Amino acid sequence: MVRNLEDKLFNAVVYTILAFCALIAVFPLLYVVSVSITPFGEVLRNGGFILIPREITFTAYKTLLTGSNLPQAFKVTVIITVVGTAINLVLTGLMAYPLSRKLLPGRQFFLLMIVFTLIFSGGLIPTYLTVKSVGLLDTIWAMILPNAIWSFNVLIMKSFFEGLPEELFESARMDGAKEFRILLQIVAPLSVPVILTIGLFYVVGHWNEFFQAIFYVTDRTLFPLQVIVREILMQSQQPLENADNVMPTQTMQMASVMIASLPVLIVYPFIQKHFTKGMLLGSIKG
């Protein structure tokens, strides 16, 4: 009886903490959504704080989506995200699989080199000169190829591959399968959780592409979404005389946040069930 009471108290504390954490997570999102669909005049009259709008308008979204460069920027960002993520996953898998095989000659040396890149980087100027020397400046590839492989993700995927039963590999080799076929037909289907998890990391990174575009691209037609949204936000930082008839500053900021975040928010629930599993299994052996 005492134990049941303790269990109930423990569950009550846990649920209270979880509810509090959920409120902390949901509250900012609710605030952003509410402000983005509220007329800016009403936002000003409420001191910039609104959770439940009395009137709904999509003026800020229309302004952003009909901006001169925003549709093109959206297209560029989608291309960067889709093509870049595909390249990332292919190269990461091709690098992680041989490193997961303990009989690979020089395995420890290659792993040491990967860990070295996690600690030390070439720096901004050497990286810029490298991108320039290979002719990637002012191309969409300048925002894809410099980050074609993330070392940390290689280690996660390698650890996941190492956790697969060795008997599967031995059985496949006895049936005459080569390493590339084993990777495609045995390892890849069993590694969906970690592939989706790593893919989500790459998707988020490409979708939020900003710094490489600033450094390597001067052609405005190649600017990704984040750069154009920033420009629009900077242009909206002007004094307003008639809040209902001019560009809504704070409303537009919140709408731009939603436009930049919405695709990831839509994708995440579909792979959330694999996300935790992929992260935990891939981090066991580090």
PDB file of C-alpha atoms in Angstrom:
ATOM      1  CA  MET A   1       0.000   0.000   0.000  1.00  0.00           C
ATOM      2  CA  VAL A   2       2.828   2.333   0.941  1.00  0.00           C
ATOM      3  CA  ARG A   3       4.651   1.388  -2.219  1.00  0.00           C
ATOM      4  CA  ASN A   4       1.550   2.200  -4.329  1.00  0.00           C
ATOM      5  CA  LEU A   5       1.284   5.598  -2.680  1.00  0.00           C
ATOM      6  CA  GLU A   6       4.949   6.261  -3.361  1.00  0.00           C
ATOM      7  CA  ASP A   7       4.487   5.188  -6.962  1.00  0.00           C
ATOM      8  CA  LYS A   8       1.541   7.548  -7.372  1.00  0.00           C
ATOM      9  CA  LEU A   9       3.487  10.424  -5.876  1.00  0.00           C
ATOM     10  CA  PHE A  10       6.444   9.633  -8.090  1.00  0.00           C
ATOM     11  CA  ASN A  11       4.228   9.500 -11.187  1.00  0.00           C
ATOM     12  CA  ALA A  12       2.564  12.772 -10.176  1.00  0.00           C
ATOM     13  CA  VAL A  13       5.942  14.478  -9.858  1.00  0.00           C
ATOM     14  CA  VAL A  14       7.112  13.058 -13.185  1.00  0.00           C
ATOM     15  CA  TYR A  15       3.942  14.119 -14.997  1.00  0.00           C
ATOM     16  CA  THR A  16       4.134  17.572 -13.439  1.00  0.00           C
ATOM     17  CA  ILE A  17       7.720  18.020 -14.601  1.00  0.00           C
ATOM     18  CA  LEU A  18       6.882  16.724 -18.075  1.00  0.00           C
ATOM     19  CA  ALA A  19       3.871  19.024 -18.316  1.00  0.00           C
ATOM     20  CA  PHE A  20       6.023  21.959 -17.281  1.00  0.00           C
ATOM     21  CA  CYS A  21       8.673  21.078 -19.874  1.00  0.00           C
ATOM     22  CA  ALA A  22       5.978  20.669 -22.543  1.00  0.00           C
ATOM     23  CA  LEU A  23       4.569  24.085 -21.651  1.00  0.00           C
ATOM     24  CA  ILE A  24       8.015  25.657 -21.948  1.00  0.00           C
ATOM     25  CA  ALA A  25       8.439  24.059 -25.384  1.00  0.00           C
ATOM     26  CA  VAL A  26       4.958  24.834 -26.707  1.00  0.00           C
ATOM     27  CA  PHE A  27       4.584  28.346 -25.357  1.00  0.00           C
ATOM     28  CA  PRO A  28       7.147  30.037 -27.675  1.00  0.00           C
ATOM     29  CA  LEU A  29       5.744  28.229 -30.711  1.00  0.00           C
ATOM     30  CA  LEU A  30       2.191  29.246 -29.825  1.00  0.00           C
ATOM     31  CA  TYR A  31       3.357  32.831 -29.371  1.00  0.00           C
ATOM     32  CA  VAL A  32       5.097  32.865 -32.764  1.00  0.00           C
ATOM     33  CA  VAL A  33       2.083  31.377 -34.555  1.00  0.00           C
ATOM     34  CA  SER A  34      -0.354  33.756 -32.864  1.00  0.00           C
ATOM     35  CA  VAL A  35       1.628  36.895 -33.619  1.00  0.00           C
ATOM     36  CA  SER A  36       2.257  35.816 -37.228  1.00  0.00           C
ATOM     37  CA  ILE A  37      -1.484  35.574 -38.001  1.00  0.00           C
ATOM     38  CA  THR A  38      -2.574  38.653 -36.037  1.00  0.00           C
ATOM     39  CA  PRO A  39      -2.926  42.135 -37.594  1.00  0.00           C
ATOM     40  CA  PHE A  40       0.073  44.190 -36.600  1.00  0.00           C
ATOM     41  CA  GLY A  41      -2.110  46.955 -35.185  1.00  0.00           C
ATOM     42  CA  GLU A  42      -3.611  44.517 -32.707  1.00  0.00           C
ATOM     43  CA  VAL A  43      -0.136  43.265 -31.836  1.00  0.00           C
ATOM     44  CA  LEU A  44       0.936  46.821 -31.024  1.00  0.00           C
ATOM     45  CA  ARG A  45      -2.182  47.501 -28.981  1.00  0.00           C
ATOM     46  CA  ASN A  46      -1.378  44.412 -26.874  1.00  0.00           C
ATOM     47  CA  GLY A  47       2.203  45.414 -26.316  1.00  0.00           C
ATOM     48  CA  GLY A  48       3.535  42.812 -28.736  1.00  0.00           C
ATOM     49  CA  PHE A  49       2.217  39.868 -26.715  1.00  0.00           C
ATOM     50  CA  ILE A  50      -0.629  37.740 -28.083  1.00  0.00           C
ATOM     51  CA  LEU A  51      -1.431  34.088 -27.506  1.00  0.00           C
ATOM     52  CA  ILE A  52      -5.000  33.867 -28.833  1.00  0.00           C
ATOM     53  CA  PRO A  53      -5.651  36.277 -31.722  1.00  0.00           C
ATOM     54  CA  ARG A  54      -9.116  37.823 -31.970  1.00  0.00           C
ATOM     55  CA  GLU A  55      -8.681  38.489 -35.678  1.00  0.00           C
ATOM     56  CA  ILE A  56      -6.717  36.354 -38.112  1.00  0.00           C
ATOM     57  CA  THR A  57      -4.866  37.630 -41.161  1.00  0.00           C
ATOM     58  CA  PHE A  58      -2.244  36.106 -43.425  1.00  0.00           C
ATOM     59  CA  THR A  59      -0.918  39.417 -44.680  1.00  0.00           C
ATOM     60  CA  ALA A  60       2.567  38.749 -43.360  1.00  0.00           C
ATOM     61  CA  TYR A  61       2.708  35.347 -45.092  1.00  0.00           C
ATOM     62  CA  LYS A  62       1.441  36.846 -48.367  1.00  0.00           C
ATOM     63  CA  THR A  63       4.013  39.618 -48.147  1.00  0.00           C
ATOM     64  CA  LEU A  64       6.823  37.132 -47.621  1.00  0.00           C
ATOM     65  CA  LEU A  65       5.660  34.632 -50.230  1.00  0.00           C
ATOM     66  CA  THR A  66       5.134  37.292 -52.890  1.00  0.00           C
ATOM     67  CA  GLY A  67       8.497  38.918 -52.217  1.00  0.00           C
ATOM     68  CA  SER A  68      10.593  39.349 -55.348  1.00  0.00           C
ATOM     69  CA  ASN A  69      13.298  36.856 -54.407  1.00  0.00           C
ATOM     70  CA  LEU A  70      11.570  34.641 -51.873  1.00  0.00           C
ATOM     71  CA  PRO A  71      10.081  32.018 -54.268  1.00  0.00           C
ATOM     72  CA  GLN A  72      13.472  31.635 -55.962  1.00  0.00           C
ATOM     73  CA  ALA A  73      15.160  31.398 -52.560  1.00  0.00           C
ATOM     74  CA  PHE A  74      12.677  28.722 -51.512  1.00  0.00           C
ATOM     75  CA  LYS A  75      13.491  26.756 -54.675  1.00  0.00           C
ATOM     76  CA  VAL A  76      17.241  27.066 -54.017  1.00  0.00           C
ATOM     77  CA  THR A  77      16.797  25.920 -50.416  1.00  0.00           C
ATOM     78  CA  VAL A  78      14.756  22.888 -51.473  1.00  0.00           C
ATOM     79  CA  ILE A  79      17.426  21.925 -54.031  1.00  0.00           C
ATOM     80  CA  ILE A  80      20.186  22.360 -51.464  1.00  0.00           C
ATOM     81  CA  THR A  81      18.283  20.292 -48.916  1.00  0.00           C
ATOM     82  CA  VAL A  82      17.278  17.429 -51.225  1.00  0.00           C
ATOM     83  CA  VAL A  83      20.495  17.120 -53.249  1.00  0.00           C
ATOM     84  CA  GLY A  84      22.746  17.902 -50.306  1.00  0.00           C
ATOM     85  CA  THR A  85      21.081  15.379 -47.995  1.00  0.00           C
ATOM     86  CA  ALA A  86      21.229  12.651 -50.662  1.00  0.00           C
ATOM     87  CA  ILE A  87      24.953  13.282 -51.172  1.00  0.00           C
ATOM     88  CA  ASN A  88      25.518  13.416 -47.410  1.00  0.00           C
ATOM     89  CA  LEU A  89      23.816  10.077 -46.759  1.00  0.00           C
ATOM     90  CA  VAL A  90      25.546   8.283 -49.631  1.00  0.00           C
ATOM     91  CA  LEU A  91      29.017   9.507 -48.703  1.00  0.00           C
ATOM     92  CA  THR A  92      28.472   9.025 -44.969  1.00  0.00           C
ATOM     93  CA  GLY A  93      27.274   5.449 -45.511  1.00  0.00           C
ATOM     94  CA  LEU A  94      30.130   4.630 -47.880  1.00  0.00           C
ATOM     95  CA  MET A  95      32.623   5.970 -45.351  1.00  0.00           C
ATOM     96  CA  ALA A  96      31.023   4.521 -42.218  1.00  0.00           C
ATOM     97  CA  TYR A  97      30.597   0.973 -43.521  1.00  0.00           C
ATOM     98  CA  PRO A  98      34.275   0.105 -44.201  1.00  0.00           C
ATOM     99  CA  LEU A  99      35.249   1.798 -40.939  1.00  0.00           C
ATOM    100  CA  SER A 100      32.829  -0.474 -39.098  1.00  0.00           C
ATOM    101  CA  ARG A 101      34.688  -3.554 -40.388  1.00  0.00           C
ATOM    102  CA  LYS A 102      37.448  -4.414 -37.921  1.00  0.00           C
ATOM    103  CA  LEU A 103      39.572  -6.119 -40.591  1.00  0.00           C
ATOM    104  CA  LEU A 104      39.936  -2.904 -42.611  1.00  0.00           C
ATOM    105  CA  PRO A 105      43.688  -2.150 -43.036  1.00  0.00           C
ATOM    106  CA  GLY A 106      44.601   1.170 -41.390  1.00  0.00           C
ATOM    107  CA  ARG A 107      41.234   1.412 -39.648  1.00  0.00           C
ATOM    108  CA  GLN A 108      42.614   3.056 -36.524  1.00  0.00           C
ATOM    109  CA  PHE A 109      44.503   5.625 -38.579  1.00  0.00           C
ATOM    110  CA  PHE A 110      41.391   6.637 -40.533  1.00  0.00           C
ATOM    111  CA  LEU A 111      39.348   6.854 -37.336  1.00  0.00           C
ATOM    112  CA  LEU A 112      42.038   9.036 -35.787  1.00  0.00           C
ATOM    113  CA  MET A 113      41.931  11.351 -38.806  1.00  0.00           C
ATOM    114  CA  ILE A 114      38.137  11.641 -38.496  1.00  0.00           C
ATOM    115  CA  VAL A 115      38.338  12.456 -34.799  1.00  0.00           C
ATOM    116  CA  PHE A 116      41.078  14.983 -35.590  1.00  0.00           C
ATOM    117  CA  THR A 117      38.701  16.902 -37.864  1.00  0.00           C
ATOM    118  CA  LEU A 118      36.199  17.077 -35.013  1.00  0.00           C
ATOM    119  CA  ILE A 119      38.727  18.931 -32.884  1.00  0.00           C
ATOM    120  CA  PHE A 120      40.587  21.005 -35.461  1.00  0.00           C
ATOM    121  CA  SER A 121      39.330  22.678 -38.634  1.00  0.00           C
ATOM    122  CA  GLY A 122      41.087  24.426 -41.480  1.00  0.00           C
ATOM    123  CA  GLY A 123      39.594  27.785 -40.605  1.00  0.00           C
ATOM    124  CA  LEU A 124      37.485  30.200 -42.578  1.00  0.00           C
ATOM    125  CA  ILE A 125      40.087  31.694 -44.924  1.00  0.00           C
ATOM    126  CA  PRO A 126      41.731  28.385 -45.972  1.00  0.00           C
ATOM    127  CA  THR A 127      38.279  26.920 -46.550  1.00  0.00           C
ATOM    128  CA  TYR A 128      37.278  29.924 -48.654  1.00  0.00           C
ATOM    129  CA  LEU A 129      40.468  29.669 -50.729  1.00  0.00           C
ATOM    130  CA  THR A 130      39.830  25.965 -51.261  1.00  0.00           C
ATOM    131  CA  VAL A 131      36.281  26.588 -52.437  1.00  0.00           C
ATOM    132  CA  LYS A 132      37.529  29.350 -54.712  1.00  0.00           C
ATOM    133  CA  SER A 133      40.381  27.294 -56.175  1.00  0.00           C
ATOM    134  CA  VAL A 134      38.043  24.476 -57.237  1.00  0.00           C
ATOM    135  CA  GLY A 135      35.674  26.934 -58.910  1.00  0.00           C
ATOM    136  CA  LEU A 136      32.699  26.566 -56.600  1.00  0.00           C
ATOM    137  CA  LEU A 137      32.209  30.262 -55.840  1.00  0.00           C
ATOM    138  CA  ASP A 138      28.828  31.590 -56.955  1.00  0.00           C
ATOM    139  CA  THR A 139      27.491  28.103 -57.572  1.00  0.00           C
ATOM    140  CA  ILE A 140      24.901  26.129 -55.686  1.00  0.00           C
ATOM    141  CA  TRP A 141      27.545  23.459 -55.033  1.00  0.00           C
ATOM    142  CA  ALA A 142      29.405  25.880 -52.767  1.00  0.00           C
ATOM    143  CA  MET A 143      26.578  25.371 -50.268  1.00  0.00           C
ATOM    144  CA  ILE A 144      26.563  21.568 -50.633  1.00  0.00           C
ATOM    145  CA  LEU A 145      30.013  20.080 -51.199  1.00  0.00           C
ATOM    146  CA  PRO A 146      32.000  21.795 -48.380  1.00  0.00           C
ATOM    147  CA  ASN A 147      29.757  19.935 -45.910  1.00  0.00           C
ATOM    148  CA  ALA A 148      29.381  16.731 -47.898  1.00  0.00           C
ATOM    149  CA  ILE A 149      30.431  14.646 -44.871  1.00  0.00           C
ATOM    150  CA  TRP A 150      30.027  15.462 -41.205  1.00  0.00           C
ATOM    151  CA  SER A 151      32.563  13.526 -39.134  1.00  0.00           C
ATOM    152  CA  PHE A 152      30.305  13.181 -36.112  1.00  0.00           C
ATOM    153  CA  ASN A 153      27.588  11.572 -38.228  1.00  0.00           C
ATOM    154  CA  VAL A 154      30.123   9.136 -39.699  1.00  0.00           C
ATOM    155  CA  LEU A 155      31.004   7.965 -36.192  1.00  0.00           C
ATOM    156  CA  ILE A 156      27.347   7.539 -35.248  1.00  0.00           C
ATOM    157  CA  MET A 157      26.581   5.506 -38.367  1.00  0.00           C
ATOM    158  CA  LYS A 158      29.768   3.455 -37.953  1.00  0.00           C
ATOM    159  CA  SER A 159      28.782   2.532 -34.395  1.00  0.00           C
ATOM    160  CA  PHE A 160      25.332   1.497 -35.598  1.00  0.00           C
ATOM    161  CA  PHE A 161      26.830  -0.749 -38.294  1.00  0.00           C
ATOM    162  CA  GLU A 162      29.135  -2.338 -35.712  1.00  0.00           C
ATOM    163  CA  GLY A 163      26.092  -3.294 -33.658  1.00  0.00           C
ATOM    164  CA  LEU A 164      24.657  -5.459 -36.439  1.00  0.00           C
ATOM    165  CA  PRO A 165      25.142  -9.229 -35.926  1.00  0.00           C
ATOM    166  CA  GLU A 166      28.394 -10.402 -37.458  1.00  0.00           C
ATOM    167  CA  GLU A 167      26.674 -13.647 -38.487  1.00  0.00           C
ATOM    168  CA  LEU A 168      24.729 -11.704 -41.122  1.00  0.00           C
ATOM    169  CA  PHE A 169      27.933 -10.633 -42.833  1.00  0.00           C
ATOM    170  CA  GLU A 170      29.491 -14.078 -42.627  1.00  0.00           C
ATOM    171  CA  SER A 171      26.365 -15.704 -44.047  1.00  0.00           C
ATOM    172  CA  ALA A 172      26.223 -13.217 -46.907  1.00  0.00           C
ATOM    173  CA  ARG A 173      29.880 -13.765 -47.753  1.00  0.00           C
ATOM    174  CA  MET A 174      29.377 -17.542 -47.741  1.00  0.00           C
ATOM    175  CA  ASP A 175      26.605 -17.003 -50.295  1.00  0.00           C
ATOM    176  CA  GLY A 176      29.043 -15.109 -52.505  1.00  0.00           C
ATOM    177  CA  ALA A 177      27.929 -11.540 -51.771  1.00  0.00           C
ATOM    178  CA  LYS A 178      30.550  -8.814 -52.074  1.00  0.00           C
ATOM    179  CA  GLU A 179      30.865  -5.904 -49.675  1.00  0.00           C
ATOM    180  CA  PHE A 180      28.955  -3.419 -51.822  1.00  0.00           C
ATOM    181  CA  ARG A 181      26.035  -5.820 -52.170  1.00  0.00           C
ATOM    182  CA  ILE A 182      26.099  -6.527 -48.433  1.00  0.00           C
ATOM    183  CA  LEU A 183      25.918  -2.797 -47.779  1.00  0.00           C
ATOM    184  CA  LEU A 184      22.979  -2.229 -50.122  1.00  0.00           C
ATOM    185  CA  GLN A 185      20.880  -5.355 -49.510  1.00  0.00           C
ATOM    186  CA  ILE A 186      21.624  -6.202 -45.871  1.00  0.00           C
ATOM    187  CA  VAL A 187      23.097  -3.288 -43.966  1.00  0.00           C
ATOM    188  CA  ALA A 188      21.013  -0.462 -45.457  1.00  0.00           C
ATOM    189  CA  PRO A 189      17.569  -2.089 -44.862  1.00  0.00           C
ATOM    190  CA  LEU A 190      18.535  -2.850 -41.251  1.00  0.00           C
ATOM    191  CA  SER A 191      19.835   0.673 -40.678  1.00  0.00           C
ATOM    192  CA  VAL A 192      16.709   2.681 -41.425  1.00  0.00           C
ATOM    193  CA  PRO A 193      16.561   4.256 -37.913  1.00  0.00           C
ATOM    194  CA  VAL A 194      20.093   5.639 -38.036  1.00  0.00           C
ATOM    195  CA  ILE A 195      19.761   6.651 -41.714  1.00  0.00           C
ATOM    196  CA  LEU A 196      16.621   8.659 -40.920  1.00  0.00           C
ATOM    197  CA  THR A 197      18.229  10.167 -37.836  1.00  0.00           C
ATOM    198  CA  ILE A 198      21.373  11.229 -39.658  1.00  0.00           C
ATOM    199  CA  GLY A 199      19.225  12.375 -42.582  1.00  0.00           C
ATOM    200  CA  LEU A 200      17.268  14.641 -40.258  1.00  0.00           C
ATOM    201  CA  PHE A 201      20.513  16.210 -39.041  1.00  0.00           C
ATOM    202  CA  TYR A 202      21.547  16.905 -42.615  1.00  0.00           C
ATOM    203  CA  VAL A 203      18.099  18.192 -43.619  1.00  0.00           C
ATOM    204  CA  VAL A 204      18.007  20.687 -40.762  1.00  0.00           C
ATOM    205  CA  GLY A 205      21.538  21.819 -41.520  1.00  0.00           C
ATOM    206  CA  HIS A 206      20.853  22.402 -45.211  1.00  0.00           C
ATOM    207  CA  TRP A 207      17.485  24.016 -44.603  1.00  0.00           C
ATOM    208  CA  ASN A 208      19.071  26.539 -42.264  1.00  0.00           C
ATOM    209  CA  GLU A 209      21.923  27.221 -44.682  1.00  0.00           C
ATOM    210  CA  PHE A 210      23.124  30.771 -44.139  1.00  0.00           C
ATOM    211  CA  PHE A 211      26.852  31.280 -43.503  1.00  0.00           C
ATOM    212  CA  GLN A 212      28.165  29.456 -46.567  1.00  0.00           C
ATOM    213  CA  ALA A 213      25.780  31.439 -48.747  1.00  0.00           C
ATOM    214  CA  ILE A 214      27.100  34.658 -47.249  1.00  0.00           C
ATOM    215  CA  PHE A 215      30.729  33.640 -47.724  1.00  0.00           C
ATOM    216  CA  TYR A 216      30.672  31.890 -51.090  1.00  0.00           C
ATOM    217  CA  VAL A 217      27.718  33.309 -53.052  1.00  0.00           C
ATOM    218  CA  THR A 218      27.173  36.825 -54.401  1.00  0.00           C
ATOM    219  CA  ASP A 219      24.583  35.971 -57.065  1.00  0.00           C
ATOM    220  CA  ARG A 220      21.217  36.900 -55.542  1.00  0.00           C
ATOM    221  CA  THR A 221      19.426  34.229 -57.583  1.00  0.00           C
ATOM    222  CA  LEU A 222      21.368  31.604 -55.599  1.00  0.00           C
ATOM    223  CA  PHE A 223      20.594  32.983 -52.158  1.00  0.00           C
ATOM    224  CA  PRO A 224      18.842  30.420 -49.917  1.00  0.00           C
ATOM    225  CA  LEU A 225      15.719  31.114 -47.917  1.00  0.00           C
ATOM    226  CA  GLN A 226      17.432  32.133 -44.684  1.00  0.00           C
ATOM    227  CA  VAL A 227      19.438  34.894 -46.384  1.00  0.00           C
ATOM    228  CA  ILE A 228      16.405  36.387 -48.107  1.00  0.00           C
ATOM    229  CA  VAL A 229      14.297  36.197 -44.951  1.00  0.00           C
ATOM    230  CA  ARG A 230      17.039  38.011 -43.071  1.00  0.00           C
ATOM    231  CA  GLU A 231      17.103  40.742 -45.724  1.00  0.00           C
ATOM    232  CA  ILE A 232      13.339  41.158 -45.490  1.00  0.00           C
ATOM    233  CA  LEU A 233      13.510  41.359 -41.716  1.00  0.00           C
ATOM    234  CA  MET A 234      16.243  43.978 -41.887  1.00  0.00           C
ATOM    235  CA  GLN A 235      14.196  46.047 -44.356  1.00  0.00           C
ATOM    236  CA  SER A 236      11.207  45.915 -42.035  1.00  0.00           C
ATOM    237  CA  GLN A 237      13.121  47.508 -39.143  1.00  0.00           C
ATOM    238  CA  GLN A 238      11.740  50.984 -39.893  1.00  0.00           C
ATOM    239  CA  PRO A 239       9.467  53.324 -37.918  1.00  0.00           C
ATOM    240  CA  LEU A 240       5.770  52.750 -38.634  1.00  0.00           C
ATOM    241  CA  GLU A 241       3.258  55.623 -38.762  1.00  0.00           C
ATOM    242  CA  ASN A 242       0.157  53.624 -39.612  1.00  0.00           C
ATOM    243  CA  ALA A 243       0.483  50.117 -38.291  1.00  0.00           C
ATOM    244  CA  ASP A 244      -2.539  48.764 -40.181  1.00  0.00           C
ATOM    245  CA  ASN A 245      -1.498  50.000 -43.620  1.00  0.00           C
ATOM    246  CA  VAL A 246       2.243  49.431 -43.805  1.00  0.00           C
ATOM    247  CA  MET A 247       4.523  46.424 -43.588  1.00  0.00           C
ATOM    248  CA  PRO A 248       3.932  44.652 -40.250  1.00  0.00           C
ATOM    249  CA  THR A 249       7.324  44.437 -38.603  1.00  0.00           C
ATOM    250  CA  GLN A 250       6.856  42.057 -35.686  1.00  0.00           C
ATOM    251  CA  THR A 251       4.155  40.072 -37.460  1.00  0.00           C
ATOM    252  CA  MET A 252       6.436  39.629 -40.412  1.00  0.00           C
ATOM    253  CA  GLN A 253       9.272  38.473 -38.212  1.00  0.00           C
ATOM    254  CA  MET A 254       7.116  35.788 -36.674  1.00  0.00           C
ATOM    255  CA  ALA A 255       5.769  34.748 -40.083  1.00  0.00           C
ATOM    256  CA  SER A 256       9.310  34.402 -41.425  1.00  0.00           C
ATOM    257  CA  VAL A 257      10.188  32.223 -38.443  1.00  0.00           C
ATOM    258  CA  MET A 258       7.225  29.990 -39.217  1.00  0.00           C
ATOM    259  CA  ILE A 259       8.081  29.753 -42.930  1.00  0.00           C
ATOM    260  CA  ALA A 260      11.655  28.847 -42.096  1.00  0.00           C
ATOM    261  CA  SER A 261      10.650  26.288 -39.448  1.00  0.00           C
ATOM    262  CA  LEU A 262       7.464  24.758 -40.839  1.00  0.00           C
ATOM    263  CA  PRO A 263       9.032  22.229 -43.279  1.00  0.00           C
ATOM    264  CA  VAL A 264      11.182  20.717 -40.537  1.00  0.00           C
ATOM    265  CA  LEU A 265       8.227  20.666 -38.141  1.00  0.00           C
ATOM    266  CA  ILE A 266       6.210  18.788 -40.776  1.00  0.00           C
ATOM    267  CA  VAL A 267       8.950  16.244 -41.504  1.00  0.00           C
ATOM    268  CA  TYR A 268       9.951  15.528 -37.899  1.00  0.00           C
ATOM    269  CA  PRO A 269       6.780  13.668 -36.718  1.00  0.00           C
ATOM    270  CA  PHE A 270       7.123  11.135 -39.545  1.00  0.00           C
ATOM    271  CA  ILE A 271      10.611  10.061 -38.448  1.00  0.00           C
ATOM    272  CA  GLN A 272      10.345  10.787 -34.728  1.00  0.00           C
ATOM    273  CA  LYS A 273       9.723   7.131 -33.876  1.00  0.00           C
ATOM    274  CA  HIS A 274      13.064   6.228 -35.492  1.00  0.00           C
ATOM    275  CA  PHE A 275      14.919   9.216 -34.102  1.00  0.00           C
ATOM    276  CA  THR A 276      15.494   8.044 -30.524  1.00  0.00           C
ATOM    277  CA  LYS A 277      16.271   4.484 -31.574  1.00  0.00           C
ATOM    278  CA  GLY A 278      18.820   5.628 -34.143  1.00  0.00           C
ATOM    279  CA  MET A 279      20.549   7.959 -31.726  1.00  0.00           C
ATOM    280  CA  LEU A 280      20.750   5.438 -28.871  1.00  0.00           C
ATOM    281  CA  LEU A 281      21.906   2.491 -30.962  1.00  0.00           C
ATOM    282  CA  GLY A 282      24.437   4.635 -32.756  1.00  0.00           C
ATOM    283  CA  SER A 283      25.923   6.048 -29.577  1.00  0.00           C
ATOM    284  CA  ILE A 284      26.463   2.851 -27.589  1.00  0.00           C
ATOM    285  CA  LYS A 285      30.006   2.244 -28.750  1.00  0.00           C
ATOM    286  CA  GLY A 286      30.858   5.847 -29.645  1.00  0.00           C
TER     287      GLY A 286
END
